[in-house]
């Protein structure tokens, strides 16, 4: 019988004479491929509609061209539930005033980054993540799926009183280990490949949706724990997301970065 590889090798100019395949079993194979393609398109539509419903709740538009990346990431989650995590070395696990946190060391690495400046924090991270999804799902110099890592992080800044977030938000994706030696370049000029230096981070977990108010609350709560220790930290903070933006139960962390 003709294989799927054989079918894929034909071009539009090939003479696909059914008699040359021997019997009708080969036509059945073609029909199965077409049925699978129809099922894939139906799944894409359903996933896109779900994301669009979630997006509307935050005044975020999810365009139709996101259907394929959304399906790709969903399939990856089903096939590889254990995602590659950004590697770090745990220094200490602490608990102060009933607040657990960890001191970690993250090594020098390549990250794909995009900075957005929308009306709200939620709009900025969603717009940035959609750009990164396209990069991860084929819009790169390799032309193929790169693989997902967690967490996806956003770099935020506040005013001196830590009561307001800046409008500019950087969304970043850690390149998988097998792409760290030679990162694929993005097709989108808004995405840059940056080398982040080795960093000491203080990480505290929190759950739920991430919004400007919830992030400021978490930053200030963690500040109350770390400030008495007189640790010199950067004026930039990181919000790390380990679950999908569309997930009901979100696993997040806030990171304070030790100043060099």
PDB file of C-alpha atoms in Angstrom:
ATOM      1  CA  UNK A   1       0.000   0.000   0.000  1.00  0.00           C
ATOM      2  CA  UNK A   2       1.044   3.601  -0.535  1.00  0.00           C
ATOM      3  CA  UNK A   3       2.339   5.170   2.674  1.00  0.00           C
ATOM      4  CA  UNK A   4       1.632   8.590   4.128  1.00  0.00           C
ATOM      5  CA  UNK A   5       5.215   9.505   3.253  1.00  0.00           C
ATOM      6  CA  UNK A   6       4.499   8.627  -0.391  1.00  0.00           C
ATOM      7  CA  UNK A   7       1.365  10.766  -0.379  1.00  0.00           C
ATOM      8  CA  UNK A   8       3.277  13.712   1.002  1.00  0.00           C
ATOM      9  CA  UNK A   9       5.952  13.340  -1.689  1.00  0.00           C
ATOM     10  CA  UNK A  10       3.512  13.948  -4.552  1.00  0.00           C
ATOM     11  CA  UNK A  11       3.129  17.460  -5.967  1.00  0.00           C
ATOM     12  CA  UNK A  12       0.176  19.000  -7.751  1.00  0.00           C
ATOM     13  CA  UNK A  13       1.848  18.137 -11.062  1.00  0.00           C
ATOM     14  CA  UNK A  14       1.983  14.408 -10.313  1.00  0.00           C
ATOM     15  CA  UNK A  15      -0.413  12.157 -12.255  1.00  0.00           C
ATOM     16  CA  UNK A  16      -2.371  10.428  -9.487  1.00  0.00           C
ATOM     17  CA  UNK A  17      -4.029   7.677 -11.554  1.00  0.00           C
ATOM     18  CA  UNK A  18      -6.017   5.450  -9.140  1.00  0.00           C
ATOM     19  CA  UNK A  19      -5.377   2.397 -11.346  1.00  0.00           C
ATOM     20  CA  UNK A  20      -1.647   2.787 -10.843  1.00  0.00           C
ATOM     21  CA  UNK A  21      -2.087   2.142  -7.124  1.00  0.00           C
ATOM     22  CA  UNK A  22      -3.404  -1.339  -7.617  1.00  0.00           C
ATOM     23  CA  UNK A  23      -6.818  -1.282  -5.852  1.00  0.00           C
ATOM     24  CA  UNK A  24      -9.344   0.858  -4.042  1.00  0.00           C
ATOM     25  CA  UNK A  25      -7.657   0.335  -0.694  1.00  0.00           C
ATOM     26  CA  UNK A  26      -5.281   3.177  -1.563  1.00  0.00           C
ATOM     27  CA  UNK A  27      -8.188   5.534  -2.230  1.00  0.00           C
ATOM     28  CA  UNK A  28      -9.530   4.600   1.198  1.00  0.00           C
ATOM     29  CA  UNK A  29      -6.172   5.668   2.619  1.00  0.00           C
ATOM     30  CA  UNK A  30      -6.459   9.034   0.929  1.00  0.00           C
ATOM     31  CA  UNK A  31      -9.962   9.455   2.311  1.00  0.00           C
ATOM     32  CA  UNK A  32      -8.689   8.703   5.797  1.00  0.00           C
ATOM     33  CA  UNK A  33      -6.047  11.414   5.434  1.00  0.00           C
ATOM     34  CA  UNK A  34      -8.700  13.887   4.293  1.00  0.00           C
ATOM     35  CA  UNK A  35     -10.941  12.921   7.207  1.00  0.00           C
ATOM     36  CA  UNK A  36      -8.043  13.434   9.629  1.00  0.00           C
ATOM     37  CA  UNK A  37      -7.390  16.876   8.129  1.00  0.00           C
ATOM     38  CA  UNK A  38     -11.077  17.746   8.572  1.00  0.00           C
ATOM     39  CA  UNK A  39     -10.913  16.601  12.203  1.00  0.00           C
ATOM     40  CA  UNK A  40      -7.786  18.725  12.760  1.00  0.00           C
ATOM     41  CA  UNK A  41      -9.532  21.800  11.343  1.00  0.00           C
ATOM     42  CA  UNK A  42     -12.564  21.144  13.536  1.00  0.00           C
ATOM     43  CA  UNK A  43     -10.322  20.845  16.616  1.00  0.00           C
ATOM     44  CA  UNK A  44      -8.544  24.059  15.649  1.00  0.00           C
ATOM     45  CA  UNK A  45     -11.875  25.884  15.415  1.00  0.00           C
ATOM     46  CA  UNK A  46     -13.013  24.591  18.806  1.00  0.00           C
ATOM     47  CA  UNK A  47      -9.764  25.539  20.532  1.00  0.00           C
ATOM     48  CA  UNK A  48      -9.728  28.956  18.866  1.00  0.00           C
ATOM     49  CA  UNK A  49     -13.320  29.614  19.938  1.00  0.00           C
ATOM     50  CA  UNK A  50     -12.435  28.674  23.530  1.00  0.00           C
ATOM     51  CA  UNK A  51      -9.441  31.035  23.588  1.00  0.00           C
ATOM     52  CA  UNK A  52     -11.496  33.794  21.984  1.00  0.00           C
ATOM     53  CA  UNK A  53     -14.166  33.400  24.687  1.00  0.00           C
ATOM     54  CA  UNK A  54     -11.488  33.678  27.372  1.00  0.00           C
ATOM     55  CA  UNK A  55      -9.928  36.663  25.594  1.00  0.00           C
ATOM     56  CA  UNK A  56     -13.201  38.558  25.401  1.00  0.00           C
ATOM     57  CA  UNK A  57     -13.414  38.424  29.183  1.00  0.00           C
ATOM     58  CA  UNK A  58     -10.256  40.558  29.294  1.00  0.00           C
ATOM     59  CA  UNK A  59     -11.031  42.751  26.247  1.00  0.00           C
ATOM     60  CA  UNK A  60      -8.414  40.824  24.237  1.00  0.00           C
ATOM     61  CA  UNK A  61      -8.870  39.872  20.590  1.00  0.00           C
ATOM     62  CA  UNK A  62      -7.512  36.450  19.574  1.00  0.00           C
ATOM     63  CA  UNK A  63      -7.041  36.506  15.762  1.00  0.00           C
ATOM     64  CA  UNK A  64      -7.867  33.545  13.531  1.00  0.00           C
ATOM     65  CA  UNK A  65      -4.218  32.963  12.601  1.00  0.00           C
ATOM     66  CA  UNK A  66      -3.655  31.761  16.180  1.00  0.00           C
ATOM     67  CA  UNK A  67      -5.657  28.569  15.504  1.00  0.00           C
ATOM     68  CA  UNK A  68      -2.639  26.511  14.392  1.00  0.00           C
ATOM     69  CA  UNK A  69      -0.252  27.607  17.186  1.00  0.00           C
ATOM     70  CA  UNK A  70      -2.956  27.019  19.801  1.00  0.00           C
ATOM     71  CA  UNK A  71      -3.585  23.509  18.479  1.00  0.00           C
ATOM     72  CA  UNK A  72       0.160  22.798  18.342  1.00  0.00           C
ATOM     73  CA  UNK A  73       0.706  23.781  21.967  1.00  0.00           C
ATOM     74  CA  UNK A  74      -2.428  21.914  23.084  1.00  0.00           C
ATOM     75  CA  UNK A  75      -1.228  18.732  21.336  1.00  0.00           C
ATOM     76  CA  UNK A  76       2.209  19.173  22.904  1.00  0.00           C
ATOM     77  CA  UNK A  77       0.624  19.452  26.368  1.00  0.00           C
ATOM     78  CA  UNK A  78      -1.313  16.219  25.791  1.00  0.00           C
ATOM     79  CA  UNK A  79       1.692  14.293  24.456  1.00  0.00           C
ATOM     80  CA  UNK A  80       4.328  15.651  26.864  1.00  0.00           C
ATOM     81  CA  UNK A  81       2.633  16.637  30.141  1.00  0.00           C
ATOM     82  CA  UNK A  82       6.058  17.041  31.775  1.00  0.00           C
ATOM     83  CA  UNK A  83       7.331  20.292  30.277  1.00  0.00           C
ATOM     84  CA  UNK A  84      10.993  21.219  30.192  1.00  0.00           C
ATOM     85  CA  UNK A  85      11.573  23.612  33.090  1.00  0.00           C
ATOM     86  CA  UNK A  86      13.964  26.529  33.123  1.00  0.00           C
ATOM     87  CA  UNK A  87      16.956  25.048  34.995  1.00  0.00           C
ATOM     88  CA  UNK A  88      18.153  26.554  38.261  1.00  0.00           C
ATOM     89  CA  UNK A  89      20.150  25.657  41.342  1.00  0.00           C
ATOM     90  CA  UNK A  90      18.263  25.810  44.640  1.00  0.00           C
ATOM     91  CA  UNK A  91      20.296  27.648  47.275  1.00  0.00           C
ATOM     92  CA  UNK A  92      17.830  27.683  50.189  1.00  0.00           C
ATOM     93  CA  UNK A  93      14.169  27.126  50.930  1.00  0.00           C
ATOM     94  CA  UNK A  94      13.033  29.649  53.529  1.00  0.00           C
ATOM     95  CA  UNK A  95       9.895  30.527  55.442  1.00  0.00           C
ATOM     96  CA  UNK A  96       9.536  33.935  57.089  1.00  0.00           C
ATOM     97  CA  UNK A  97       6.336  35.234  58.686  1.00  0.00           C
ATOM     98  CA  UNK A  98       4.598  32.102  57.313  1.00  0.00           C
ATOM     99  CA  UNK A  99       5.609  33.102  53.775  1.00  0.00           C
ATOM    100  CA  UNK A 100       7.557  30.362  51.935  1.00  0.00           C
ATOM    101  CA  UNK A 101      10.103  31.384  49.327  1.00  0.00           C
ATOM    102  CA  UNK A 102      13.236  30.055  47.635  1.00  0.00           C
ATOM    103  CA  UNK A 103      16.608  31.514  46.788  1.00  0.00           C
ATOM    104  CA  UNK A 104      17.736  30.219  43.392  1.00  0.00           C
ATOM    105  CA  UNK A 105      20.546  30.718  40.900  1.00  0.00           C
ATOM    106  CA  UNK A 106      19.619  30.824  37.205  1.00  0.00           C
ATOM    107  CA  UNK A 107      22.474  30.332  34.780  1.00  0.00           C
ATOM    108  CA  UNK A 108      23.293  32.432  31.728  1.00  0.00           C
ATOM    109  CA  UNK A 109      20.910  31.495  28.892  1.00  0.00           C
ATOM    110  CA  UNK A 110      19.186  32.578  25.688  1.00  0.00           C
ATOM    111  CA  UNK A 111      15.634  33.912  25.927  1.00  0.00           C
ATOM    112  CA  UNK A 112      13.242  35.034  23.169  1.00  0.00           C
ATOM    113  CA  UNK A 113      11.772  38.358  24.303  1.00  0.00           C
ATOM    114  CA  UNK A 114       9.093  40.774  23.122  1.00  0.00           C
ATOM    115  CA  UNK A 115       8.103  44.050  24.769  1.00  0.00           C
ATOM    116  CA  UNK A 116       4.482  45.192  24.571  1.00  0.00           C
ATOM    117  CA  UNK A 117       2.775  48.366  25.727  1.00  0.00           C
ATOM    118  CA  UNK A 118      -0.998  47.918  25.592  1.00  0.00           C
ATOM    119  CA  UNK A 119      -3.714  49.596  27.639  1.00  0.00           C
ATOM    120  CA  UNK A 120      -3.695  46.951  30.372  1.00  0.00           C
ATOM    121  CA  UNK A 121      -1.222  44.442  31.760  1.00  0.00           C
ATOM    122  CA  UNK A 122      -3.445  41.528  30.683  1.00  0.00           C
ATOM    123  CA  UNK A 123      -3.589  42.811  27.102  1.00  0.00           C
ATOM    124  CA  UNK A 124       0.185  43.255  26.984  1.00  0.00           C
ATOM    125  CA  UNK A 125       1.050  39.764  28.223  1.00  0.00           C
ATOM    126  CA  UNK A 126      -1.516  38.117  25.939  1.00  0.00           C
ATOM    127  CA  UNK A 127      -0.317  40.046  22.878  1.00  0.00           C
ATOM    128  CA  UNK A 128       3.291  39.220  23.727  1.00  0.00           C
ATOM    129  CA  UNK A 129       2.565  35.555  24.364  1.00  0.00           C
ATOM    130  CA  UNK A 130       0.731  35.233  21.032  1.00  0.00           C
ATOM    131  CA  UNK A 131       3.818  36.569  19.249  1.00  0.00           C
ATOM    132  CA  UNK A 132       6.003  34.070  21.082  1.00  0.00           C
ATOM    133  CA  UNK A 133       3.580  31.233  20.269  1.00  0.00           C
ATOM    134  CA  UNK A 134       3.949  31.959  16.564  1.00  0.00           C
ATOM    135  CA  UNK A 135       7.733  31.932  16.950  1.00  0.00           C
ATOM    136  CA  UNK A 136       7.650  28.640  18.876  1.00  0.00           C
ATOM    137  CA  UNK A 137       5.260  27.079  16.329  1.00  0.00           C
ATOM    138  CA  UNK A 138       7.227  27.398  13.041  1.00  0.00           C
ATOM    139  CA  UNK A 139       7.723  31.156  12.505  1.00  0.00           C
ATOM    140  CA  UNK A 140      11.469  30.770  12.995  1.00  0.00           C
ATOM    141  CA  UNK A 141      14.500  30.086  10.814  1.00  0.00           C
ATOM    142  CA  UNK A 142      14.152  26.321  11.341  1.00  0.00           C
ATOM    143  CA  UNK A 143      10.524  26.392  10.191  1.00  0.00           C
ATOM    144  CA  UNK A 144       9.432  23.885  12.815  1.00  0.00           C
ATOM    145  CA  UNK A 145       8.018  23.554  16.314  1.00  0.00           C
ATOM    146  CA  UNK A 146      10.715  24.384  18.880  1.00  0.00           C
ATOM    147  CA  UNK A 147       9.178  22.872  22.010  1.00  0.00           C
ATOM    148  CA  UNK A 148       7.628  24.518  25.039  1.00  0.00           C
ATOM    149  CA  UNK A 149       9.406  25.412  28.269  1.00  0.00           C
ATOM    150  CA  UNK A 150       8.046  26.700  31.573  1.00  0.00           C
ATOM    151  CA  UNK A 151       7.700  29.166  33.028  1.00  0.00           C
ATOM    152  CA  UNK A 152       6.865  31.869  30.527  1.00  0.00           C
ATOM    153  CA  UNK A 153       7.949  35.018  32.316  1.00  0.00           C
ATOM    154  CA  UNK A 154       7.038  38.689  32.184  1.00  0.00           C
ATOM    155  CA  UNK A 155       9.387  41.428  33.310  1.00  0.00           C
ATOM    156  CA  UNK A 156       7.591  44.321  34.994  1.00  0.00           C
ATOM    157  CA  UNK A 157       8.648  47.559  36.629  1.00  0.00           C
ATOM    158  CA  UNK A 158       6.920  49.738  39.206  1.00  0.00           C
ATOM    159  CA  UNK A 159       7.157  53.308  40.392  1.00  0.00           C
ATOM    160  CA  UNK A 160       9.199  54.062  43.523  1.00  0.00           C
ATOM    161  CA  UNK A 161       6.225  53.489  45.815  1.00  0.00           C
ATOM    162  CA  UNK A 162       5.390  50.179  44.103  1.00  0.00           C
ATOM    163  CA  UNK A 163       1.793  51.252  43.561  1.00  0.00           C
ATOM    164  CA  UNK A 164       1.758  51.397  39.744  1.00  0.00           C
ATOM    165  CA  UNK A 165       3.107  49.114  37.022  1.00  0.00           C
ATOM    166  CA  UNK A 166       4.845  50.638  34.015  1.00  0.00           C
ATOM    167  CA  UNK A 167       2.988  50.222  30.715  1.00  0.00           C
ATOM    168  CA  UNK A 168       5.888  48.428  29.019  1.00  0.00           C
ATOM    169  CA  UNK A 169       5.903  44.689  29.750  1.00  0.00           C
ATOM    170  CA  UNK A 170       8.478  42.204  28.425  1.00  0.00           C
ATOM    171  CA  UNK A 171       7.272  38.641  27.815  1.00  0.00           C
ATOM    172  CA  UNK A 172      10.055  36.038  27.555  1.00  0.00           C
ATOM    173  CA  UNK A 173      10.485  32.367  26.605  1.00  0.00           C
ATOM    174  CA  UNK A 174      13.510  30.306  27.633  1.00  0.00           C
ATOM    175  CA  UNK A 175      14.901  28.411  24.645  1.00  0.00           C
ATOM    176  CA  UNK A 176      14.889  24.623  25.168  1.00  0.00           C
ATOM    177  CA  UNK A 177      18.244  23.080  26.063  1.00  0.00           C
ATOM    178  CA  UNK A 178      18.764  21.626  22.574  1.00  0.00           C
ATOM    179  CA  UNK A 179      18.430  25.124  21.044  1.00  0.00           C
ATOM    180  CA  UNK A 180      20.599  26.977  23.561  1.00  0.00           C
ATOM    181  CA  UNK A 181      23.813  26.532  21.551  1.00  0.00           C
ATOM    182  CA  UNK A 182      22.303  28.072  18.388  1.00  0.00           C
ATOM    183  CA  UNK A 183      18.915  29.740  18.905  1.00  0.00           C
ATOM    184  CA  UNK A 184      16.604  29.830  15.850  1.00  0.00           C
ATOM    185  CA  UNK A 185      15.944  33.412  14.766  1.00  0.00           C
ATOM    186  CA  UNK A 186      12.367  34.741  14.806  1.00  0.00           C
ATOM    187  CA  UNK A 187      10.505  35.871  11.696  1.00  0.00           C
ATOM    188  CA  UNK A 188       8.807  38.592  13.748  1.00  0.00           C
ATOM    189  CA  UNK A 189      11.105  41.654  14.021  1.00  0.00           C
ATOM    190  CA  UNK A 190       9.485  42.553  17.362  1.00  0.00           C
ATOM    191  CA  UNK A 191      11.026  39.442  18.956  1.00  0.00           C
ATOM    192  CA  UNK A 192      14.668  39.559  19.995  1.00  0.00           C
ATOM    193  CA  UNK A 193      16.965  36.775  21.193  1.00  0.00           C
ATOM    194  CA  UNK A 194      18.658  37.997  24.365  1.00  0.00           C
ATOM    195  CA  UNK A 195      21.377  36.556  26.547  1.00  0.00           C
ATOM    196  CA  UNK A 196      20.326  36.819  30.180  1.00  0.00           C
ATOM    197  CA  UNK A 197      23.248  36.693  32.609  1.00  0.00           C
ATOM    198  CA  UNK A 198      23.497  34.385  35.587  1.00  0.00           C
ATOM    199  CA  UNK A 199      21.048  35.693  38.193  1.00  0.00           C
ATOM    200  CA  UNK A 200      20.167  35.144  41.840  1.00  0.00           C
ATOM    201  CA  UNK A 201      16.379  35.152  42.234  1.00  0.00           C
ATOM    202  CA  UNK A 202      14.084  35.043  45.256  1.00  0.00           C
ATOM    203  CA  UNK A 203      10.887  33.230  44.226  1.00  0.00           C
ATOM    204  CA  UNK A 204       7.542  33.156  45.987  1.00  0.00           C
ATOM    205  CA  UNK A 205       4.544  31.139  44.654  1.00  0.00           C
ATOM    206  CA  UNK A 206       1.009  32.438  44.264  1.00  0.00           C
ATOM    207  CA  UNK A 207      -2.127  31.242  42.475  1.00  0.00           C
ATOM    208  CA  UNK A 208      -4.972  32.728  40.484  1.00  0.00           C
ATOM    209  CA  UNK A 209      -5.248  35.120  37.571  1.00  0.00           C
ATOM    210  CA  UNK A 210      -2.522  37.701  37.040  1.00  0.00           C
ATOM    211  CA  UNK A 211      -3.616  41.303  36.768  1.00  0.00           C
ATOM    212  CA  UNK A 212      -1.988  44.623  37.568  1.00  0.00           C
ATOM    213  CA  UNK A 213      -3.635  44.712  40.997  1.00  0.00           C
ATOM    214  CA  UNK A 214      -2.763  41.105  41.904  1.00  0.00           C
ATOM    215  CA  UNK A 215       0.861  41.539  40.816  1.00  0.00           C
ATOM    216  CA  UNK A 216       1.292  44.745  42.820  1.00  0.00           C
ATOM    217  CA  UNK A 217      -0.235  42.977  45.808  1.00  0.00           C
ATOM    218  CA  UNK A 218       2.215  40.073  45.490  1.00  0.00           C
ATOM    219  CA  UNK A 219       5.219  42.372  44.981  1.00  0.00           C
ATOM    220  CA  UNK A 220       4.376  44.412  48.069  1.00  0.00           C
ATOM    221  CA  UNK A 221       3.672  41.335  50.189  1.00  0.00           C
ATOM    222  CA  UNK A 222       7.029  39.809  49.220  1.00  0.00           C
ATOM    223  CA  UNK A 223       8.773  43.149  49.824  1.00  0.00           C
ATOM    224  CA  UNK A 224       7.608  43.065  53.436  1.00  0.00           C
ATOM    225  CA  UNK A 225       9.398  39.735  53.820  1.00  0.00           C
ATOM    226  CA  UNK A 226      12.658  40.627  52.053  1.00  0.00           C
ATOM    227  CA  UNK A 227      13.124  44.303  52.970  1.00  0.00           C
ATOM    228  CA  UNK A 228      14.087  43.591  56.615  1.00  0.00           C
ATOM    229  CA  UNK A 229      16.845  41.295  55.308  1.00  0.00           C
ATOM    230  CA  UNK A 230      18.406  44.294  53.515  1.00  0.00           C
ATOM    231  CA  UNK A 231      18.796  42.355  50.283  1.00  0.00           C
ATOM    232  CA  UNK A 232      19.672  44.627  47.364  1.00  0.00           C
ATOM    233  CA  UNK A 233      17.201  43.793  44.600  1.00  0.00           C
ATOM    234  CA  UNK A 234      16.627  45.137  41.106  1.00  0.00           C
ATOM    235  CA  UNK A 235      13.840  47.593  40.326  1.00  0.00           C
ATOM    236  CA  UNK A 236      12.569  45.023  37.804  1.00  0.00           C
ATOM    237  CA  UNK A 237      10.419  42.100  38.927  1.00  0.00           C
ATOM    238  CA  UNK A 238       9.503  38.879  37.169  1.00  0.00           C
ATOM    239  CA  UNK A 239       6.121  37.194  37.113  1.00  0.00           C
ATOM    240  CA  UNK A 240       6.551  33.538  36.157  1.00  0.00           C
ATOM    241  CA  UNK A 241       3.591  31.588  34.757  1.00  0.00           C
ATOM    242  CA  UNK A 242       3.661  27.796  34.744  1.00  0.00           C
ATOM    243  CA  UNK A 243       0.179  27.221  33.309  1.00  0.00           C
ATOM    244  CA  UNK A 244      -1.746  28.388  30.261  1.00  0.00           C
ATOM    245  CA  UNK A 245      -3.189  31.905  30.273  1.00  0.00           C
ATOM    246  CA  UNK A 246      -6.556  30.245  29.604  1.00  0.00           C
ATOM    247  CA  UNK A 247      -6.266  27.828  32.546  1.00  0.00           C
ATOM    248  CA  UNK A 248      -8.774  28.064  35.387  1.00  0.00           C
ATOM    249  CA  UNK A 249      -6.229  27.221  38.098  1.00  0.00           C
ATOM    250  CA  UNK A 250      -3.025  29.165  37.564  1.00  0.00           C
ATOM    251  CA  UNK A 251       0.363  28.402  39.118  1.00  0.00           C
ATOM    252  CA  UNK A 252       2.509  31.535  39.284  1.00  0.00           C
ATOM    253  CA  UNK A 253       5.559  32.923  41.038  1.00  0.00           C
ATOM    254  CA  UNK A 254       6.925  36.402  41.651  1.00  0.00           C
ATOM    255  CA  UNK A 255      10.717  36.735  41.439  1.00  0.00           C
ATOM    256  CA  UNK A 256      12.884  39.423  43.015  1.00  0.00           C
ATOM    257  CA  UNK A 257      16.276  39.642  41.295  1.00  0.00           C
ATOM    258  CA  UNK A 258      19.383  40.285  43.365  1.00  0.00           C
ATOM    259  CA  UNK A 259      21.199  43.402  42.176  1.00  0.00           C
ATOM    260  CA  UNK A 260      24.683  42.731  40.778  1.00  0.00           C
TER     261      UNK A 260
END
